[in-house]
Amino acid sequence: MYQNNQRGAALRYSNKMELLIIDNLRKGFKKHKVRAVDDVSFSVFKGEVLGLVGESGCGKSTLAKLVLRLLGADKGSIFYKGKDLFNISHNDMRKTRKDLQIIFQDPYASLDPRMKIGKVIEEVYDIYKNVSENNRKSKTIELLETVGLGETYLNRLPSELSGGERQRVGIARALATDPEFIICDEPVSSLDISVQAQILNLLIELQKRKNLTYLFISHDLGVIGSICDRVMVMQSGKLIESGSCENVFKNPQHQYTKTLLESALLR
Amino acid sequence: MLLHIKNLKINYKSDNRPVEVVRGIDLDIDKGECVGLIGESGCGKTTAGLGITKLIPERKGNISAGEILFEGRDVLKLTSEELRCIRGKKISYVFQEPFSSLNPVFTIYEQMRESLEEKDNPDSRIAEILKSVGLEKIIDRKNIYPHELSGGMQQRAMIGMAIAPRPNLLVLDEPTTALDVTVQRQILDLIMELKNKMSLAILFISHDLRIVFNIADKVAIMYAGKIIECGPKEKIVSSPAHPYTIGLIDSIPSLKHRKKLFNAIGGRAPLFSELPEGCKFYPRCRFRIDKCSEKEPELKDVSGGQASRCIRTISAELRSATPIKWNY
Amino acid sequence: MNKLTLFGLGIVGFFIIVAIFAPVIAPYNPGQIDIENILTPPSSSHIFGTDSLGRDLFSRMVYGSRISLMVGFIAVGIAGLIGIALGAIAGYYGKWADTVIMRFIDIMLCFPTFFLILAVIALLEPSIINIMVIIGVTSWMGMARLMRAEILSLKERDFIYAEKAIGASDLRIIARHLIPNAMAPVLVSVTLGIAGAILVESGLSFLGIGVQPPTPSWGNILSEGKAVMGAGWWMMLFPGLSIFITVLGYNLLGEGIREKLLK
């Protein structure tokens, strides 16, 4: 049975480019006696931007952490390129980590307050040894430039940066491992609207240029609509609707999706 | 005119010298009118809102100039005794975080009673208020504490307390920012309903253009401590005149966007301690000309009550002809 | 920084300098016995007077500061290492590691520390090293608890998840990111702990089971002074005052750091 799953997942990756297959994922928190993520299944296709929309506490951030194995799941499986992430060796997981990255919502909490910006990036090279000692600095600068910052930021501390700049550093850190798949967990929700547009531009550009795959989490339907190809709607731990952005926004099936669309101040 | 603010300037103390964070704003609010004050974080909008009733703590800063006429009286010249009769009574506030505005050790009923006028019968008046803010459910539950309510209900309770003394002006500072989308909509609907029913004047402060465009009659946009454009909402939405307003409106995410890049504003907002010469938006402006850096433009009328602090006329042709630098 | 903190820092700095430059500052050899000048009151040749063996009290005080401070620093260093390591492990790994460590702390806290030290010293010989170690291993529990509490809240922060996502090992996360960010309250505890350790050492030496004569420490000078209290008031005044002022200095500094870092 298990073998079949594994082989099936491998086939689905090679035939249909299902980069990530999430199968019946479940996570409960003892304290709250509820399932934060309740038997969720979906696939992410290579090169797409898949949106995940829902209100606070619906379990979308927990789902993000489960997918990257930053939290342990109670049940279910995750296949990345056909590999079962819950059943691979420590060493393989380490290699796979490189491919899967995450950008967080709160740029104030997502950087070590004591670490200089240059060090934040260099640490990645330090862990993977994928860049030789001599090239690290120039690679770091190059990466900072990619996200719209520059050499002048190398020796600054996060507290000296604005929210938007910190978010760029977070993006640069995620890019440093040269990933294939990035989870964007509300990356623009705490930013001012003009900065939000800048960061969305950056994410759109990067996605196109590097053929990245995103799982883009947001509570803002406008943001989802402006960057995603497909969208999934989540409510109390369950996926209740999914489809292409156009279909879901034009023809919402589920009552909750309709309420969300009506409430959103869209133009 | 209910509220008439003229050339209001507010300084904040900082390590070496005071920093002017509200650098002279003019704002008028009529009875029953909702004015939206839009600005991004750190532009001075919250400070301006607090300044209306001199709510800036003395150790943090002070109002250095200006005139605030509320019902014809200059607020800045009132004694602290007279000010107390206005603050929280004639002018009420609602802030972003309902939970931190409510006192966790008192019941909602007790807190609400505090804000009543003396002539009111507490029980019947509180029931009336709870009903008007959509909290009928808790009318008979006098012993309910703030933590037992959801964020949306807490904000409803806050709004209830704000309207309890029958104010003439309600200052709402990001009242829905901490709330979920669906709850946000309900609170906005509630605010609109109260405004119409009580003919309240509202100053709605927010960074979110979408919300302000949804609720306000008049809009003022702040940048670096000054209002850079103001006017009737319809005018601002359909034909923004200031490059910053244009950039903000172009930055609103929408379903129609479909992975196209935004016409975003480049760069970052300047710090108050290092404002540029001339027009404060000049370094980030894609329509700038040399003359812009010479002196800060005055707010000048465009048409139909709309005014903009820009020396150029940004026509639709100019907008499409001016390249956007992808300053992401 | 407020004036009291600066005052505390001044005291602490002053005694550290005295300890470092003891050979330069002390006018006499602290062990040099002078039978002709027994218990002379403070004078121009012996500014703190002499003790019952005619040794220069000022020189003994100066050298004694070395012992007192060394005991303070090293004992707290040991306590800090144990407390930080165990606190970090308990906080980060949680589950059974947390349970075991926290219950162990509970057990350690059940012992009246000073009597535990007395008992251990009675079994072992009262050398300086033993005293430092025993003070260290009986005073780490507070720091471990502080560390654990800090780490519990820090480990849920996004930057720790980000570290996990880039594949950082547990050791790297704990040592490079969690502990440095959790140090502020521990630093306060360390500063206050030095004051505590100096007091404990003085107490032990006063009781005669601390640092053994002829090595001078503030505590045993005080103890010797007790015997000649009527004849030589200076023998108790100066060590007592030094202990008092030093402990005050560390406490003021600790409070200052607390205000500065934990606001």
PDB file of C-alpha atoms in Angstrom, chain B residues 101-244:
ATOM      1  CA  SER B 101      -8.242  49.507  25.049  1.00  0.00           C
ATOM      2  CA  LEU B 102     -10.561  47.561  27.322  1.00  0.00           C
ATOM      3  CA  ASN B 103      -9.727  47.005  30.962  1.00  0.00           C
ATOM      4  CA  PRO B 104      -9.599  43.243  31.512  1.00  0.00           C
ATOM      5  CA  VAL B 105     -10.612  43.339  35.200  1.00  0.00           C
ATOM      6  CA  PHE B 106     -13.896  45.185  34.768  1.00  0.00           C
ATOM      7  CA  THR B 107     -17.025  43.888  33.091  1.00  0.00           C
ATOM      8  CA  ILE B 108     -18.237  45.419  29.873  1.00  0.00           C
ATOM      9  CA  TYR B 109     -21.251  46.721  31.781  1.00  0.00           C
ATOM     10  CA  GLU B 110     -19.081  48.492  34.363  1.00  0.00           C
ATOM     11  CA  GLN B 111     -16.876  50.032  31.724  1.00  0.00           C
ATOM     12  CA  MET B 112     -19.819  51.178  29.725  1.00  0.00           C
ATOM     13  CA  ARG B 113     -21.419  52.795  32.765  1.00  0.00           C
ATOM     14  CA  GLU B 114     -18.286  54.889  33.192  1.00  0.00           C
ATOM     15  CA  SER B 115     -18.821  56.588  29.869  1.00  0.00           C
ATOM     16  CA  LEU B 116     -22.490  57.458  30.352  1.00  0.00           C
ATOM     17  CA  GLU B 117     -23.788  60.942  30.907  1.00  0.00           C
ATOM     18  CA  GLU B 118     -25.090  61.634  34.402  1.00  0.00           C
ATOM     19  CA  LYS B 119     -28.659  62.234  33.328  1.00  0.00           C
ATOM     20  CA  ASP B 120     -28.992  58.757  31.812  1.00  0.00           C
ATOM     21  CA  ASN B 121     -30.526  55.781  33.545  1.00  0.00           C
ATOM     22  CA  PRO B 122     -27.630  53.305  33.318  1.00  0.00           C
ATOM     23  CA  ASP B 123     -29.602  50.140  32.599  1.00  0.00           C
ATOM     24  CA  SER B 124     -31.859  51.451  29.907  1.00  0.00           C
ATOM     25  CA  ARG B 125     -29.167  53.561  28.271  1.00  0.00           C
ATOM     26  CA  ILE B 126     -26.663  50.706  28.167  1.00  0.00           C
ATOM     27  CA  ALA B 127     -29.285  48.408  26.701  1.00  0.00           C
ATOM     28  CA  GLU B 128     -29.994  51.054  24.083  1.00  0.00           C
ATOM     29  CA  ILE B 129     -26.323  51.412  23.224  1.00  0.00           C
ATOM     30  CA  LEU B 130     -25.639  47.687  23.093  1.00  0.00           C
ATOM     31  CA  LYS B 131     -28.575  47.352  20.763  1.00  0.00           C
ATOM     32  CA  SER B 132     -27.342  50.076  18.491  1.00  0.00           C
ATOM     33  CA  VAL B 133     -23.903  48.504  18.177  1.00  0.00           C
ATOM     34  CA  GLY B 134     -25.292  45.038  17.515  1.00  0.00           C
ATOM     35  CA  LEU B 135     -24.567  43.519  20.900  1.00  0.00           C
ATOM     36  CA  GLU B 136     -28.178  42.698  21.878  1.00  0.00           C
ATOM     37  CA  LYS B 137     -26.912  39.293  22.935  1.00  0.00           C
ATOM     38  CA  ILE B 138     -25.114  40.618  25.980  1.00  0.00           C
ATOM     39  CA  ILE B 139     -27.725  43.094  27.233  1.00  0.00           C
ATOM     40  CA  ASP B 140     -28.804  40.725  29.990  1.00  0.00           C
ATOM     41  CA  ARG B 141     -25.299  39.550  30.799  1.00  0.00           C
ATOM     42  CA  LYS B 142     -24.001  42.216  33.132  1.00  0.00           C
ATOM     43  CA  ASN B 143     -21.091  40.106  34.330  1.00  0.00           C
ATOM     44  CA  ILE B 144     -19.450  39.525  30.987  1.00  0.00           C
ATOM     45  CA  TYR B 145     -15.743  40.395  30.775  1.00  0.00           C
ATOM     46  CA  PRO B 146     -13.861  41.647  27.715  1.00  0.00           C
ATOM     47  CA  HIS B 147     -11.964  38.394  27.156  1.00  0.00           C
ATOM     48  CA  GLU B 148     -15.229  36.535  26.732  1.00  0.00           C
ATOM     49  CA  LEU B 149     -15.964  38.510  23.567  1.00  0.00           C
ATOM     50  CA  SER B 150     -14.492  38.009  20.107  1.00  0.00           C
ATOM     51  CA  GLY B 151     -12.328  40.754  18.581  1.00  0.00           C
ATOM     52  CA  GLY B 152     -15.236  42.047  16.538  1.00  0.00           C
ATOM     53  CA  MET B 153     -17.551  42.171  19.540  1.00  0.00           C
ATOM     54  CA  GLN B 154     -14.890  43.914  21.589  1.00  0.00           C
ATOM     55  CA  GLN B 155     -14.595  46.567  18.927  1.00  0.00           C
ATOM     56  CA  ARG B 156     -18.380  46.922  18.921  1.00  0.00           C
ATOM     57  CA  ALA B 157     -18.229  47.438  22.682  1.00  0.00           C
ATOM     58  CA  MET B 158     -15.513  50.065  22.221  1.00  0.00           C
ATOM     59  CA  ILE B 159     -17.623  51.869  19.680  1.00  0.00           C
ATOM     60  CA  GLY B 160     -20.572  51.640  22.081  1.00  0.00           C
ATOM     61  CA  MET B 161     -18.523  53.295  24.806  1.00  0.00           C
ATOM     62  CA  ALA B 162     -17.403  55.963  22.393  1.00  0.00           C
ATOM     63  CA  ILE B 163     -20.942  56.902  21.387  1.00  0.00           C
ATOM     64  CA  ALA B 164     -22.420  56.561  24.886  1.00  0.00           C
ATOM     65  CA  PRO B 165     -21.869  60.213  25.892  1.00  0.00           C
ATOM     66  CA  ARG B 166     -23.505  61.306  22.602  1.00  0.00           C
ATOM     67  CA  PRO B 167     -20.401  62.855  21.065  1.00  0.00           C
ATOM     68  CA  ASN B 168     -20.444  65.148  18.067  1.00  0.00           C
ATOM     69  CA  LEU B 169     -17.164  63.908  16.667  1.00  0.00           C
ATOM     70  CA  LEU B 170     -15.827  60.381  16.605  1.00  0.00           C
ATOM     71  CA  VAL B 171     -12.132  59.861  15.873  1.00  0.00           C
ATOM     72  CA  LEU B 172     -11.543  56.326  14.617  1.00  0.00           C
ATOM     73  CA  ASP B 173      -7.895  55.358  14.357  1.00  0.00           C
ATOM     74  CA  GLU B 174      -7.518  52.175  12.290  1.00  0.00           C
ATOM     75  CA  PRO B 175     -10.598  50.700  13.999  1.00  0.00           C
ATOM     76  CA  THR B 176     -10.748  47.628  11.773  1.00  0.00           C
ATOM     77  CA  THR B 177      -7.085  46.914  11.063  1.00  0.00           C
ATOM     78  CA  ALA B 178      -6.779  44.192  13.684  1.00  0.00           C
ATOM     79  CA  LEU B 179      -9.946  42.433  12.565  1.00  0.00           C
ATOM     80  CA  ASP B 180     -10.738  39.741  10.044  1.00  0.00           C
ATOM     81  CA  VAL B 181     -12.084  40.698   6.644  1.00  0.00           C
ATOM     82  CA  THR B 182     -15.656  39.627   7.282  1.00  0.00           C
ATOM     83  CA  VAL B 183     -15.732  41.270  10.718  1.00  0.00           C
ATOM     84  CA  GLN B 184     -14.135  44.388   9.289  1.00  0.00           C
ATOM     85  CA  ARG B 185     -17.002  44.718   6.871  1.00  0.00           C
ATOM     86  CA  GLN B 186     -19.566  44.403   9.650  1.00  0.00           C
ATOM     87  CA  ILE B 187     -17.837  47.070  11.734  1.00  0.00           C
ATOM     88  CA  LEU B 188     -17.683  49.431   8.761  1.00  0.00           C
ATOM     89  CA  ASP B 189     -21.387  48.889   8.161  1.00  0.00           C
ATOM     90  CA  LEU B 190     -22.034  49.615  11.827  1.00  0.00           C
ATOM     91  CA  ILE B 191     -20.041  52.840  11.693  1.00  0.00           C
ATOM     92  CA  MET B 192     -21.951  53.993   8.620  1.00  0.00           C
ATOM     93  CA  GLU B 193     -25.253  53.190  10.281  1.00  0.00           C
ATOM     94  CA  LEU B 194     -24.360  55.108  13.447  1.00  0.00           C
ATOM     95  CA  LYS B 195     -23.118  58.035  11.445  1.00  0.00           C
ATOM     96  CA  ASN B 196     -26.400  58.342   9.590  1.00  0.00           C
ATOM     97  CA  LYS B 197     -28.585  57.723  12.612  1.00  0.00           C
ATOM     98  CA  MET B 198     -26.778  60.112  14.976  1.00  0.00           C
ATOM     99  CA  SER B 199     -25.533  62.495  12.287  1.00  0.00           C
ATOM    100  CA  LEU B 200     -22.086  61.976  13.760  1.00  0.00           C
ATOM    101  CA  ALA B 201     -19.036  63.623  12.339  1.00  0.00           C
ATOM    102  CA  ILE B 202     -16.256  61.085  11.878  1.00  0.00           C
ATOM    103  CA  LEU B 203     -12.529  61.402  11.389  1.00  0.00           C
ATOM    104  CA  PHE B 204     -11.503  58.028  10.037  1.00  0.00           C
ATOM    105  CA  ILE B 205      -7.750  57.504  10.184  1.00  0.00           C
ATOM    106  CA  SER B 206      -6.352  54.571   8.220  1.00  0.00           C
ATOM    107  CA  HIS B 207      -3.518  53.378   6.042  1.00  0.00           C
ATOM    108  CA  ASP B 208      -5.926  51.348   3.942  1.00  0.00           C
ATOM    109  CA  LEU B 209      -7.275  53.299   0.997  1.00  0.00           C
ATOM    110  CA  ARG B 210      -9.849  50.667   0.220  1.00  0.00           C
ATOM    111  CA  ILE B 211     -11.526  51.115   3.592  1.00  0.00           C
ATOM    112  CA  VAL B 212     -11.405  54.884   3.496  1.00  0.00           C
ATOM    113  CA  PHE B 213     -12.758  55.031  -0.046  1.00  0.00           C
ATOM    114  CA  ASN B 214     -15.552  52.792   1.151  1.00  0.00           C
ATOM    115  CA  ILE B 215     -16.650  54.894   4.081  1.00  0.00           C
ATOM    116  CA  ALA B 216     -15.523  58.511   3.731  1.00  0.00           C
ATOM    117  CA  ASP B 217     -17.195  61.519   2.141  1.00  0.00           C
ATOM    118  CA  LYS B 218     -14.036  63.554   2.024  1.00  0.00           C
ATOM    119  CA  VAL B 219     -10.487  62.285   1.908  1.00  0.00           C
ATOM    120  CA  ALA B 220      -7.170  63.795   2.957  1.00  0.00           C
ATOM    121  CA  ILE B 221      -3.857  62.093   2.215  1.00  0.00           C
ATOM    122  CA  MET B 222      -0.884  62.731   4.450  1.00  0.00           C
ATOM    123  CA  TYR B 223       2.770  62.369   3.575  1.00  0.00           C
ATOM    124  CA  ALA B 224       5.685  63.317   5.807  1.00  0.00           C
ATOM    125  CA  GLY B 225       3.553  65.316   8.231  1.00  0.00           C
ATOM    126  CA  LYS B 226       1.516  67.319   5.761  1.00  0.00           C
ATOM    127  CA  ILE B 227      -1.662  66.839   3.800  1.00  0.00           C
ATOM    128  CA  ILE B 228      -0.580  66.494   0.204  1.00  0.00           C
ATOM    129  CA  GLU B 229      -4.007  66.091  -1.335  1.00  0.00           C
ATOM    130  CA  CYS B 230      -7.574  66.432  -0.178  1.00  0.00           C
ATOM    131  CA  GLY B 231     -11.026  66.656  -1.621  1.00  0.00           C
ATOM    132  CA  PRO B 232     -14.308  64.823  -2.134  1.00  0.00           C
ATOM    133  CA  LYS B 233     -13.819  61.079  -2.257  1.00  0.00           C
ATOM    134  CA  GLU B 234     -15.209  60.649  -5.770  1.00  0.00           C
ATOM    135  CA  LYS B 235     -12.746  63.207  -7.161  1.00  0.00           C
ATOM    136  CA  ILE B 236      -9.760  61.595  -5.465  1.00  0.00           C
ATOM    137  CA  VAL B 237     -10.724  58.107  -6.600  1.00  0.00           C
ATOM    138  CA  SER B 238     -11.409  59.020 -10.198  1.00  0.00           C
ATOM    139  CA  SER B 239      -8.794  61.690 -10.793  1.00  0.00           C
ATOM    140  CA  PRO B 240      -6.046  61.810  -8.193  1.00  0.00           C
ATOM    141  CA  ALA B 241      -3.863  64.865  -8.689  1.00  0.00           C
ATOM    142  CA  HIS B 242      -0.795  64.295  -6.547  1.00  0.00           C
ATOM    143  CA  PRO B 243       1.819  61.758  -7.704  1.00  0.00           C
ATOM    144  CA  TYR B 244       1.796  60.124  -4.268  1.00  0.00           C
TER     145      TYR B 244
END
